[in-house]
PDB file of C-alpha atoms in Angstrom:
ATOM      1  CA  UNK A 169       3.684 -13.720  37.279  1.00 47.00           C
ATOM      2  CA  UNK A 170       0.158 -13.910  38.534  1.00 63.00           C
ATOM      3  CA  UNK A 171      -2.271 -16.537  36.929  1.00 82.00           C
ATOM      4  CA  UNK A 172      -3.825 -15.553  33.696  1.00 90.00           C
ATOM      5  CA  UNK A 173      -7.745 -15.235  33.488  1.00 95.00           C
ATOM      6  CA  UNK A 174      -8.279 -15.465  30.019  1.00 96.00           C
ATOM      7  CA  UNK A 175     -11.837 -15.679  30.263  1.00 95.00           C
ATOM      8  CA  UNK A 176     -12.194 -12.606  32.204  1.00 96.00           C
ATOM      9  CA  UNK A 177      -9.752 -10.670  30.250  1.00 97.00           C
ATOM     10  CA  UNK A 178     -11.359 -11.696  26.547  1.00 97.00           C
ATOM     11  CA  UNK A 179     -14.935 -10.916  27.963  1.00 96.00           C
ATOM     12  CA  UNK A 180     -13.979  -7.271  28.900  1.00 97.00           C
ATOM     13  CA  UNK A 181     -12.018  -7.024  25.718  1.00 97.00           C
ATOM     14  CA  UNK A 182     -14.955  -8.297  23.703  1.00 97.00           C
ATOM     15  CA  UNK A 183     -17.611  -6.030  25.450  1.00 96.00           C
ATOM     16  CA  UNK A 184     -15.492  -2.915  24.312  1.00 97.00           C
ATOM     17  CA  UNK A 185     -15.369  -4.093  21.027  1.00 97.00           C
ATOM     18  CA  UNK A 186     -19.089  -5.342  20.565  1.00 97.00           C
ATOM     19  CA  UNK A 187     -20.196  -1.664  22.066  1.00 97.00           C
ATOM     20  CA  UNK A 188     -17.610   0.297  19.528  1.00 97.00           C
ATOM     21  CA  UNK A 189     -19.293  -1.779  16.568  1.00 97.00           C
ATOM     22  CA  UNK A 190     -22.948  -1.463  17.662  1.00 96.00           C
ATOM     23  CA  UNK A 191     -22.085   2.092  18.212  1.00 96.00           C
ATOM     24  CA  UNK A 192     -20.400   2.555  14.731  1.00 95.00           C
ATOM     25  CA  UNK A 193     -21.628   0.179  12.097  1.00 97.00           C
ATOM     26  CA  UNK A 194     -24.250   1.031   9.857  1.00 95.00           C
ATOM     27  CA  UNK A 195     -25.422   4.049  11.777  1.00 94.00           C
ATOM     28  CA  UNK A 196     -27.278   6.367   8.997  1.00 94.00           C
ATOM     29  CA  UNK A 197     -26.625   4.473   6.275  1.00 96.00           C
ATOM     30  CA  UNK A 198     -29.558   4.648   3.599  1.00 96.00           C
ATOM     31  CA  UNK A 199     -31.985   2.424   1.986  1.00 96.00           C
ATOM     32  CA  UNK A 200     -31.347  -0.373   4.149  1.00 95.00           C
ATOM     33  CA  UNK A 201     -27.825  -0.562   3.623  1.00 97.00           C
ATOM     34  CA  UNK A 202     -27.369  -0.086   7.410  1.00 97.00           C
ATOM     35  CA  UNK A 203     -29.369  -3.196   8.213  1.00 97.00           C
ATOM     36  CA  UNK A 204     -26.988  -5.195   5.903  1.00 97.00           C
ATOM     37  CA  UNK A 205     -24.227  -3.880   7.038  1.00 97.00           C
ATOM     38  CA  UNK A 206     -24.867  -4.716  11.080  1.00 97.00           C
ATOM     39  CA  UNK A 207     -26.618  -7.858  10.395  1.00 97.00           C
ATOM     40  CA  UNK A 208     -22.861  -8.735   8.701  1.00 96.00           C
ATOM     41  CA  UNK A 209     -20.731  -7.988  11.721  1.00 97.00           C
ATOM     42  CA  UNK A 210     -22.903  -7.873  14.874  1.00 95.00           C
ATOM     43  CA  UNK A 211     -24.042 -10.986  17.274  1.00 79.00           C
ATOM     44  CA  UNK A 212     -21.554 -13.296  15.317  1.00 78.00           C
ATOM     45  CA  UNK A 213     -18.131 -14.602  15.038  1.00 85.00           C
ATOM     46  CA  UNK A 214     -15.232 -15.350  17.712  1.00 91.00           C
ATOM     47  CA  UNK A 215     -13.605 -11.904  16.948  1.00 96.00           C
ATOM     48  CA  UNK A 216     -10.259 -13.669  17.229  1.00 97.00           C
ATOM     49  CA  UNK A 217      -8.652 -10.502  15.212  1.00 98.00           C
ATOM     50  CA  UNK A 218      -9.860  -7.536  17.429  1.00 98.00           C
ATOM     51  CA  UNK A 219      -8.698 -10.147  20.463  1.00 98.00           C
ATOM     52  CA  UNK A 220      -5.269 -10.228  18.786  1.00 98.00           C
ATOM     53  CA  UNK A 221      -5.178  -6.443  18.200  1.00 98.00           C
ATOM     54  CA  UNK A 222      -5.948  -5.621  22.041  1.00 98.00           C
ATOM     55  CA  UNK A 223      -3.542  -9.183  23.082  1.00 98.00           C
ATOM     56  CA  UNK A 224      -0.490  -7.343  21.336  1.00 97.00           C
ATOM     57  CA  UNK A 225      -1.305  -3.653  22.408  1.00 96.00           C
ATOM     58  CA  UNK A 226      -1.123  -5.347  26.057  1.00 95.00           C
ATOM     59  CA  UNK A 227       2.026  -6.945  25.440  1.00 95.00           C
ATOM     60  CA  UNK A 228       3.761  -3.910  24.146  1.00 94.00           C
ATOM     61  CA  UNK A 229       1.890  -1.572  26.829  1.00 91.00           C
ATOM     62  CA  UNK A 230       4.493  -1.561  29.693  1.00 76.00           C
ATOM     63  CA  UNK A 231       7.109   0.755  27.429  1.00 65.00           C
ATOM     64  CA  UNK A 232       4.254   3.551  26.936  1.00 67.00           C
ATOM     65  CA  UNK A 233       4.286   5.770  29.669  1.00 59.00           C
ATOM     66  CA  UNK A 234       2.358   9.054  28.689  1.00 54.00           C
ATOM     67  CA  UNK A 235       1.239   7.999  25.280  1.00 62.00           C
ATOM     68  CA  UNK A 236      -0.713   4.956  26.837  1.00 75.00           C
ATOM     69  CA  UNK A 237      -4.194   6.850  26.303  1.00 74.00           C
ATOM     70  CA  UNK A 238      -3.676   7.602  22.586  1.00 86.00           C
ATOM     71  CA  UNK A 239      -2.485   4.264  21.860  1.00 92.00           C
ATOM     72  CA  UNK A 240      -5.316   2.521  23.930  1.00 93.00           C
ATOM     73  CA  UNK A 241      -7.916   4.711  21.528  1.00 93.00           C
ATOM     74  CA  UNK A 242      -5.702   3.585  18.556  1.00 95.00           C
ATOM     75  CA  UNK A 243      -5.740   0.069  19.439  1.00 97.00           C
ATOM     76  CA  UNK A 244      -9.593  -0.095  20.051  1.00 97.00           C
ATOM     77  CA  UNK A 245     -10.012   1.459  16.624  1.00 97.00           C
ATOM     78  CA  UNK A 246      -7.666  -1.143  15.079  1.00 98.00           C
ATOM     79  CA  UNK A 247      -9.503  -3.694  16.696  1.00 98.00           C
ATOM     80  CA  UNK A 248     -13.036  -2.560  15.153  1.00 98.00           C
ATOM     81  CA  UNK A 249     -11.332  -1.934  11.899  1.00 98.00           C
ATOM     82  CA  UNK A 250      -9.626  -5.513  11.380  1.00 98.00           C
ATOM     83  CA  UNK A 251     -12.864  -7.057  12.192  1.00 98.00           C
ATOM     84  CA  UNK A 252     -14.601  -5.286   9.758  1.00 98.00           C
ATOM     85  CA  UNK A 253     -12.508  -5.797   7.031  1.00 98.00           C
ATOM     86  CA  UNK A 254     -12.666  -9.757   8.032  1.00 97.00           C
ATOM     87  CA  UNK A 255     -16.273  -9.280   8.117  1.00 97.00           C
ATOM     88  CA  UNK A 256     -16.810  -7.558   4.514  1.00 98.00           C
ATOM     89  CA  UNK A 257     -14.151 -10.514   2.976  1.00 96.00           C
ATOM     90  CA  UNK A 258     -16.818 -13.093   4.294  1.00 95.00           C
ATOM     91  CA  UNK A 259     -19.838 -11.032   2.525  1.00 96.00           C
ATOM     92  CA  UNK A 260     -18.100 -11.268  -0.487  1.00 96.00           C
ATOM     93  CA  UNK A 261     -16.462 -14.590  -0.347  1.00 94.00           C
ATOM     94  CA  UNK A 262     -20.135 -16.202   0.349  1.00 94.00           C
ATOM     95  CA  UNK A 263     -21.692 -14.630  -2.603  1.00 95.00           C
ATOM     96  CA  UNK A 264     -22.547 -17.198  -5.769  1.00 94.00           C
ATOM     97  CA  UNK A 265     -19.773 -15.828  -7.738  1.00 92.00           C
ATOM     98  CA  UNK A 266     -17.332 -16.659  -5.229  1.00 91.00           C
ATOM     99  CA  UNK A 267     -18.005 -19.317  -2.665  1.00 88.00           C
ATOM    100  CA  UNK A 268     -21.468 -19.489  -3.231  1.00 90.00           C
ATOM    101  CA  UNK A 269     -22.290 -20.539   0.516  1.00 91.00           C
ATOM    102  CA  UNK A 270     -26.107 -19.738   2.166  1.00 92.00           C
ATOM    103  CA  UNK A 271     -24.664 -20.414   5.989  1.00 90.00           C
ATOM    104  CA  UNK A 272     -22.299 -18.416   7.838  1.00 90.00           C
ATOM    105  CA  UNK A 273     -22.406 -17.934  11.903  1.00 85.00           C
ATOM    106  CA  UNK A 274     -25.510 -19.965  11.862  1.00 84.00           C
ATOM    107  CA  UNK A 275     -27.881 -17.742   9.863  1.00 92.00           C
ATOM    108  CA  UNK A 276     -28.189 -17.432   6.259  1.00 93.00           C
ATOM    109  CA  UNK A 277     -25.366 -15.636   4.640  1.00 95.00           C
ATOM    110  CA  UNK A 278     -25.991 -11.539   3.798  1.00 96.00           C
ATOM    111  CA  UNK A 279     -26.828 -12.162   0.103  1.00 98.00           C
ATOM    112  CA  UNK A 280     -29.251 -14.824   0.815  1.00 96.00           C
ATOM    113  CA  UNK A 281     -31.043 -12.343   3.455  1.00 95.00           C
ATOM    114  CA  UNK A 282     -30.805  -9.003   1.516  1.00 96.00           C
ATOM    115  CA  UNK A 283     -29.866 -10.092  -2.167  1.00 96.00           C
ATOM    116  CA  UNK A 284     -26.463  -9.805  -4.134  1.00 97.00           C
ATOM    117  CA  UNK A 285     -26.642  -6.184  -4.922  1.00 97.00           C
ATOM    118  CA  UNK A 286     -27.049  -5.113  -1.286  1.00 97.00           C
ATOM    119  CA  UNK A 287     -24.584  -7.641  -0.020  1.00 97.00           C
ATOM    120  CA  UNK A 288     -22.206  -6.141  -2.633  1.00 97.00           C
ATOM    121  CA  UNK A 289     -22.473  -2.713  -1.299  1.00 98.00           C
ATOM    122  CA  UNK A 290     -22.376  -3.771   2.101  1.00 97.00           C
ATOM    123  CA  UNK A 291     -18.977  -5.297   2.019  1.00 97.00           C
ATOM    124  CA  UNK A 292     -18.039  -1.946  -0.117  1.00 98.00           C
ATOM    125  CA  UNK A 293     -19.315  -0.226   2.873  1.00 98.00           C
ATOM    126  CA  UNK A 294     -17.698  -2.343   5.660  1.00 98.00           C
ATOM    127  CA  UNK A 295     -14.470  -1.930   3.885  1.00 98.00           C
ATOM    128  CA  UNK A 296     -14.438   1.900   3.598  1.00 98.00           C
ATOM    129  CA  UNK A 297     -15.616   2.241   7.301  1.00 98.00           C
ATOM    130  CA  UNK A 298     -12.630   0.146   8.579  1.00 98.00           C
ATOM    131  CA  UNK A 299     -10.292   2.655   6.889  1.00 98.00           C
ATOM    132  CA  UNK A 300     -12.506   5.881   8.321  1.00 97.00           C
ATOM    133  CA  UNK A 301     -12.115   4.592  12.134  1.00 96.00           C
ATOM    134  CA  UNK A 302      -8.322   4.269  11.273  1.00 97.00           C
ATOM    135  CA  UNK A 303      -7.689   7.944  10.614  1.00 95.00           C
ATOM    136  CA  UNK A 304     -10.092   9.919  13.253  1.00 93.00           C
ATOM    137  CA  UNK A 305     -10.298  13.740  13.395  1.00 90.00           C
ATOM    138  CA  UNK A 306      -8.462  15.267  16.101  1.00 84.00           C
ATOM    139  CA  UNK A 307      -5.661  14.240  18.123  1.00 76.00           C
ATOM    140  CA  UNK A 308      -6.744  11.405  19.730  1.00 82.00           C
ATOM    141  CA  UNK A 309      -4.556   9.115  17.672  1.00 89.00           C
ATOM    142  CA  UNK A 310      -1.227  10.264  16.796  1.00 89.00           C
ATOM    143  CA  UNK A 311      -1.157  10.705  12.789  1.00 92.00           C
ATOM    144  CA  UNK A 312       2.129   8.596  12.332  1.00 92.00           C
ATOM    145  CA  UNK A 313       0.049   5.635  13.889  1.00 93.00           C
ATOM    146  CA  UNK A 314      -2.915   6.041  11.780  1.00 96.00           C
ATOM    147  CA  UNK A 315      -0.568   6.031   8.670  1.00 96.00           C
ATOM    148  CA  UNK A 316       1.047   2.833   9.818  1.00 96.00           C
ATOM    149  CA  UNK A 317      -2.423   0.969  10.772  1.00 98.00           C
ATOM    150  CA  UNK A 318      -4.024   2.047   7.424  1.00 98.00           C
ATOM    151  CA  UNK A 319      -0.494   0.711   5.505  1.00 98.00           C
ATOM    152  CA  UNK A 320      -1.016  -2.738   7.391  1.00 98.00           C
ATOM    153  CA  UNK A 321      -4.620  -3.369   7.053  1.00 98.00           C
ATOM    154  CA  UNK A 322      -4.574  -2.618   3.504  1.00 98.00           C
ATOM    155  CA  UNK A 323      -1.658  -4.695   2.953  1.00 98.00           C
ATOM    156  CA  UNK A 324      -2.983  -7.414   4.349  1.00 98.00           C
ATOM    157  CA  UNK A 325      -6.375  -7.048   2.823  1.00 98.00           C
ATOM    158  CA  UNK A 326      -5.065  -6.430  -0.948  1.00 97.00           C
ATOM    159  CA  UNK A 327      -3.417  -8.204  -3.668  1.00 97.00           C
ATOM    160  CA  UNK A 328      -0.316  -9.076  -1.721  1.00 96.00           C
ATOM    161  CA  UNK A 329      -2.760 -10.360   1.180  1.00 97.00           C
ATOM    162  CA  UNK A 330      -6.215 -11.738   1.329  1.00 97.00           C
ATOM    163  CA  UNK A 331      -7.834 -10.402  -2.075  1.00 97.00           C
ATOM    164  CA  UNK A 332      -4.746 -12.201  -3.495  1.00 97.00           C
ATOM    165  CA  UNK A 333      -5.069 -15.176  -1.395  1.00 95.00           C
ATOM    166  CA  UNK A 334      -8.905 -15.789  -2.706  1.00 94.00           C
ATOM    167  CA  UNK A 335      -7.664 -15.338  -6.241  1.00 94.00           C
ATOM    168  CA  UNK A 336      -5.086 -18.013  -6.033  1.00 94.00           C
ATOM    169  CA  UNK A 337      -7.981 -20.190  -4.134  1.00 90.00           C
ATOM    170  CA  UNK A 338     -10.457 -19.674  -7.171  1.00 89.00           C
ATOM    171  CA  UNK A 339      -8.075 -20.584  -9.501  1.00 90.00           C
ATOM    172  CA  UNK A 340      -7.062 -23.854  -8.221  1.00 87.00           C
ATOM    173  CA  UNK A 341     -10.392 -25.665  -7.693  1.00 83.00           C
ATOM    174  CA  UNK A 342     -10.272 -29.001  -8.787  1.00 82.00           C
ATOM    175  CA  UNK A 343      -6.574 -28.451  -9.637  1.00 82.00           C
ATOM    176  CA  UNK A 344      -3.837 -29.884  -7.278  1.00 79.00           C
ATOM    177  CA  UNK A 345      -1.151 -28.081  -5.401  1.00 88.00           C
ATOM    178  CA  UNK A 346       1.613 -28.762  -3.730  1.00 91.00           C
ATOM    179  CA  UNK A 347       2.484 -27.801   0.112  1.00 92.00           C
ATOM    180  CA  UNK A 348       4.572 -25.253  -0.426  1.00 94.00           C
ATOM    181  CA  UNK A 349       1.954 -23.652  -2.904  1.00 94.00           C
ATOM    182  CA  UNK A 350      -0.663 -24.392  -0.397  1.00 94.00           C
ATOM    183  CA  UNK A 351       1.007 -22.559   2.179  1.00 95.00           C
ATOM    184  CA  UNK A 352       1.410 -19.378   0.409  1.00 96.00           C
ATOM    185  CA  UNK A 353      -1.970 -19.504  -0.487  1.00 95.00           C
ATOM    186  CA  UNK A 354      -2.915 -19.491   3.000  1.00 94.00           C
ATOM    187  CA  UNK A 355      -0.668 -17.286   4.239  1.00 96.00           C
ATOM    188  CA  UNK A 356      -2.190 -14.636   1.875  1.00 97.00           C
ATOM    189  CA  UNK A 357      -5.910 -15.217   2.341  1.00 95.00           C
ATOM    190  CA  UNK A 358      -5.904 -16.051   6.102  1.00 95.00           C
ATOM    191  CA  UNK A 359      -2.826 -15.493   7.704  1.00 96.00           C
ATOM    192  CA  UNK A 360      -1.681 -12.284   6.219  1.00 97.00           C
ATOM    193  CA  UNK A 361      -4.872 -10.481   8.084  1.00 98.00           C
ATOM    194  CA  UNK A 362      -4.298 -12.391  11.247  1.00 98.00           C
ATOM    195  CA  UNK A 363      -0.792 -11.380  11.274  1.00 98.00           C
ATOM    196  CA  UNK A 364      -1.844  -8.146  10.754  1.00 98.00           C
ATOM    197  CA  UNK A 365      -3.989  -8.007  13.712  1.00 98.00           C
ATOM    198  CA  UNK A 366      -0.970  -8.897  15.981  1.00 98.00           C
ATOM    199  CA  UNK A 367       1.020  -6.058  14.058  1.00 98.00           C
ATOM    200  CA  UNK A 368      -1.406  -3.551  14.589  1.00 98.00           C
ATOM    201  CA  UNK A 369      -1.543  -4.066  18.214  1.00 97.00           C
ATOM    202  CA  UNK A 370       1.977  -3.921  18.269  1.00 96.00           C
ATOM    203  CA  UNK A 371       2.233  -0.569  16.678  1.00 96.00           C
ATOM    204  CA  UNK A 372       0.116   0.450  19.199  1.00 95.00           C
ATOM    205  CA  UNK A 373       3.017   1.167  21.424  1.00 91.00           C
ATOM    206  CA  UNK A 374       6.615   1.743  21.224  1.00 88.00           C
ATOM    207  CA  UNK A 375       7.961  -1.480  20.631  1.00 89.00           C
ATOM    208  CA  UNK A 376      11.567  -2.128  19.619  1.00 92.00           C
ATOM    209  CA  UNK A 377      12.276  -3.599  16.145  1.00 95.00           C
ATOM    210  CA  UNK A 378      13.177  -7.124  17.672  1.00 96.00           C
ATOM    211  CA  UNK A 379      10.120  -7.405  19.367  1.00 96.00           C
ATOM    212  CA  UNK A 380       8.047  -6.285  16.064  1.00 97.00           C
ATOM    213  CA  UNK A 381       9.854  -8.996  14.505  1.00 97.00           C
ATOM    214  CA  UNK A 382       9.237 -11.931  16.948  1.00 98.00           C
ATOM    215  CA  UNK A 383       5.549 -10.888  16.831  1.00 98.00           C
ATOM    216  CA  UNK A 384       5.426 -10.849  13.225  1.00 98.00           C
ATOM    217  CA  UNK A 385       6.502 -14.347  13.468  1.00 98.00           C
ATOM    218  CA  UNK A 386       4.233 -15.219  16.069  1.00 98.00           C
ATOM    219  CA  UNK A 387       1.457 -13.946  13.786  1.00 98.00           C
ATOM    220  CA  UNK A 388       2.475 -15.830  10.754  1.00 97.00           C
ATOM    221  CA  UNK A 389       3.037 -19.068  12.479  1.00 98.00           C
ATOM    222  CA  UNK A 390      -0.918 -18.303  14.270  1.00 98.00           C
ATOM    223  CA  UNK A 391      -2.107 -17.239  10.904  1.00 97.00           C
ATOM    224  CA  UNK A 392      -1.302 -20.586   9.218  1.00 97.00           C
ATOM    225  CA  UNK A 393      -2.172 -22.841  12.194  1.00 97.00           C
ATOM    226  CA  UNK A 394      -5.752 -21.181  12.026  1.00 96.00           C
ATOM    227  CA  UNK A 395      -6.382 -22.496   8.246  1.00 95.00           C
ATOM    228  CA  UNK A 396      -4.770 -25.780   9.110  1.00 95.00           C
ATOM    229  CA  UNK A 397      -7.356 -26.114  12.106  1.00 95.00           C
ATOM    230  CA  UNK A 398     -10.164 -24.685   9.645  1.00 92.00           C
ATOM    231  CA  UNK A 399      -9.267 -27.591   7.320  1.00 92.00           C
ATOM    232  CA  UNK A 400      -9.213 -29.917   9.995  1.00 94.00           C
ATOM    233  CA  UNK A 401     -12.850 -28.877  11.461  1.00 93.00           C
ATOM    234  CA  UNK A 402     -14.325 -28.980   7.824  1.00 89.00           C
ATOM    235  CA  UNK A 403     -14.075 -32.628   7.817  1.00 89.00           C
ATOM    236  CA  UNK A 404     -14.564 -33.626  11.637  1.00 89.00           C
ATOM    237  CA  UNK A 405     -17.336 -31.545  12.500  1.00 82.00           C
ATOM    238  CA  UNK A 406     -21.146 -30.648  11.355  1.00 77.00           C
ATOM    239  CA  UNK A 407     -22.669 -27.514  10.209  1.00 70.00           C
ATOM    240  CA  UNK A 408     -24.497 -27.025  13.360  1.00 68.00           C
ATOM    241  CA  UNK A 409     -21.158 -27.011  15.117  1.00 67.00           C
ATOM    242  CA  UNK A 410     -19.163 -24.886  12.545  1.00 67.00           C
ATOM    243  CA  UNK A 411     -21.794 -21.969  11.767  1.00 67.00           C
ATOM    244  CA  UNK A 412     -20.969 -22.476   8.388  1.00 63.00           C
ATOM    245  CA  UNK A 413     -21.313 -25.250   5.694  1.00 69.00           C
ATOM    246  CA  UNK A 414     -19.269 -28.272   6.515  1.00 62.00           C
ATOM    247  CA  UNK A 415     -17.350 -30.217   3.936  1.00 64.00           C
ATOM    248  CA  UNK A 416     -17.841 -27.417   1.453  1.00 68.00           C
ATOM    249  CA  UNK A 417     -13.825 -27.578   0.409  1.00 67.00           C
ATOM    250  CA  UNK A 418     -13.974 -31.395  -0.303  1.00 65.00           C
ATOM    251  CA  UNK A 419     -17.449 -31.125  -2.217  1.00 69.00           C
ATOM    252  CA  UNK A 420     -15.941 -28.202  -4.239  1.00 67.00           C
ATOM    253  CA  UNK A 421     -12.524 -29.709  -5.174  1.00 71.00           C
ATOM    254  CA  UNK A 422     -10.775 -27.237  -3.232  1.00 78.00           C
ATOM    255  CA  UNK A 423      -6.776 -28.292  -2.226  1.00 85.00           C
ATOM    256  CA  UNK A 424      -6.697 -28.032   1.893  1.00 90.00           C
ATOM    257  CA  UNK A 425      -3.965 -29.427   4.286  1.00 93.00           C
ATOM    258  CA  UNK A 426      -6.105 -32.562   5.211  1.00 93.00           C
ATOM    259  CA  UNK A 427      -6.757 -33.531   1.190  1.00 89.00           C
ATOM    260  CA  UNK A 428      -2.902 -32.972   0.917  1.00 91.00           C
ATOM    261  CA  UNK A 429      -1.236 -34.318   4.126  1.00 93.00           C
ATOM    262  CA  UNK A 430      -4.201 -36.866   5.409  1.00 94.00           C
ATOM    263  CA  UNK A 431      -5.932 -35.848   8.785  1.00 93.00           C
ATOM    264  CA  UNK A 432      -3.031 -37.267  11.286  1.00 94.00           C
ATOM    265  CA  UNK A 433      -0.337 -35.112   9.469  1.00 95.00           C
ATOM    266  CA  UNK A 434      -2.358 -31.874   9.534  1.00 95.00           C
ATOM    267  CA  UNK A 435      -3.309 -32.510  13.427  1.00 95.00           C
ATOM    268  CA  UNK A 436       0.534 -32.875  13.912  1.00 97.00           C
ATOM    269  CA  UNK A 437       1.438 -29.804  11.551  1.00 97.00           C
ATOM    270  CA  UNK A 438      -1.203 -27.691  13.495  1.00 97.00           C
ATOM    271  CA  UNK A 439       0.670 -28.664  16.703  1.00 97.00           C
ATOM    272  CA  UNK A 440       3.947 -27.959  15.210  1.00 98.00           C
ATOM    273  CA  UNK A 441       2.806 -24.645  14.223  1.00 98.00           C
ATOM    274  CA  UNK A 442       1.415 -23.687  17.835  1.00 98.00           C
ATOM    275  CA  UNK A 443       4.891 -24.567  19.327  1.00 98.00           C
ATOM    276  CA  UNK A 444       6.432 -22.015  16.725  1.00 98.00           C
ATOM    277  CA  UNK A 445       4.065 -19.248  17.815  1.00 98.00           C
ATOM    278  CA  UNK A 446       4.865 -19.758  21.341  1.00 98.00           C
ATOM    279  CA  UNK A 447       8.396 -19.628  20.639  1.00 98.00           C
ATOM    280  CA  UNK A 448       8.197 -16.369  18.796  1.00 98.00           C
ATOM    281  CA  UNK A 449       6.320 -14.914  22.073  1.00 97.00           C
ATOM    282  CA  UNK A 450       9.401 -15.788  24.049  1.00 97.00           C
ATOM    283  CA  UNK A 451      11.697 -14.395  21.389  1.00 97.00           C
ATOM    284  CA  UNK A 452       9.690 -11.147  21.731  1.00 96.00           C
ATOM    285  CA  UNK A 453      11.095 -10.725  25.482  1.00 93.00           C
ATOM    286  CA  UNK A 454       7.846  -8.399  26.393  1.00 94.00           C
ATOM    287  CA  UNK A 455       6.762  -7.982  29.658  1.00 88.00           C
ATOM    288  CA  UNK A 456       3.076  -9.458  29.393  1.00 93.00           C
ATOM    289  CA  UNK A 457       2.357 -11.876  26.267  1.00 96.00           C
ATOM    290  CA  UNK A 458      -0.097 -14.070  28.133  1.00 96.00           C
ATOM    291  CA  UNK A 459      -3.350 -12.944  26.280  1.00 97.00           C
ATOM    292  CA  UNK A 460      -1.094 -13.708  23.163  1.00 98.00           C
ATOM    293  CA  UNK A 461      -0.121 -17.406  24.281  1.00 98.00           C
ATOM    294  CA  UNK A 462      -3.729 -18.065  25.190  1.00 97.00           C
ATOM    295  CA  UNK A 463      -5.132 -17.037  21.750  1.00 98.00           C
ATOM    296  CA  UNK A 464      -2.490 -19.368  19.869  1.00 98.00           C
ATOM    297  CA  UNK A 465      -3.577 -22.026  22.279  1.00 97.00           C
ATOM    298  CA  UNK A 466      -7.463 -21.547  21.340  1.00 96.00           C
ATOM    299  CA  UNK A 467      -6.640 -21.381  17.903  1.00 97.00           C
ATOM    300  CA  UNK A 468      -5.356 -24.710  17.848  1.00 97.00           C
ATOM    301  CA  UNK A 469      -7.710 -26.462  20.360  1.00 94.00           C
ATOM    302  CA  UNK A 470     -10.954 -25.037  19.295  1.00 92.00           C
ATOM    303  CA  UNK A 471     -13.933 -27.214  18.040  1.00 84.00           C
ATOM    304  CA  UNK A 472     -15.230 -24.637  15.843  1.00 80.00           C
TER     305      UNK A 472
END
């Protein structure tokens, strides 16, 4: 297999995603709402979730044949939709009633810039736009694919995913947690949306059930690894490097992998999860999982 140029691949994907987001976010929204929506989404972030969607689409693409165009359109829409859900969650999480943070992606948080009411509405509008993108008019994306993508994203964002994990997080400020409880919280709060990104890309194609299960296992391992590394970076990097307030979890008394396991054990656990993710890709037995493998490496080895 040819050497995979991850930098070129990711740059090409990001250009497509950024253009689609710029074309669609906040356009025509009244009373300054569009400006707040665009501020929350554009010009910032790693775009990991859209890249996972497109990498999973690439992994299953070889089996598609004539359906390729429709699946490619669905994957780009899914990539944008999952980023909108992620962005809305950050807007709401940063608000005073939640994490009360003032810095995100190296700039003031949305509620600091636009006020709490506008931030709340911007998050609501971004969430709604995500599902609108997944269900376009016309025949570009098969209706069965639309329904599957909507269900995957809704479940990952709701009470059995991101929102449920955030509720657990808020309920345990200043409280101890076992490692199993912490893992469960983060599989919901962070991992569910990352795993859904992989599965949404995989459902933009004709993957066999065994491959879908292997990709789900990959997504679960990667999602947990992301949070473990996030906890490590929170105590090893400064705010300028992270683009958000460093040390906030310790200050608020939130349980983390570092507080529970210690720094060295947390670092070792992240490496173990990377091994699990790569093993799941091997088990998927798909023609081209190089982008997914590179993304797993990026998640574990990142510095911000």
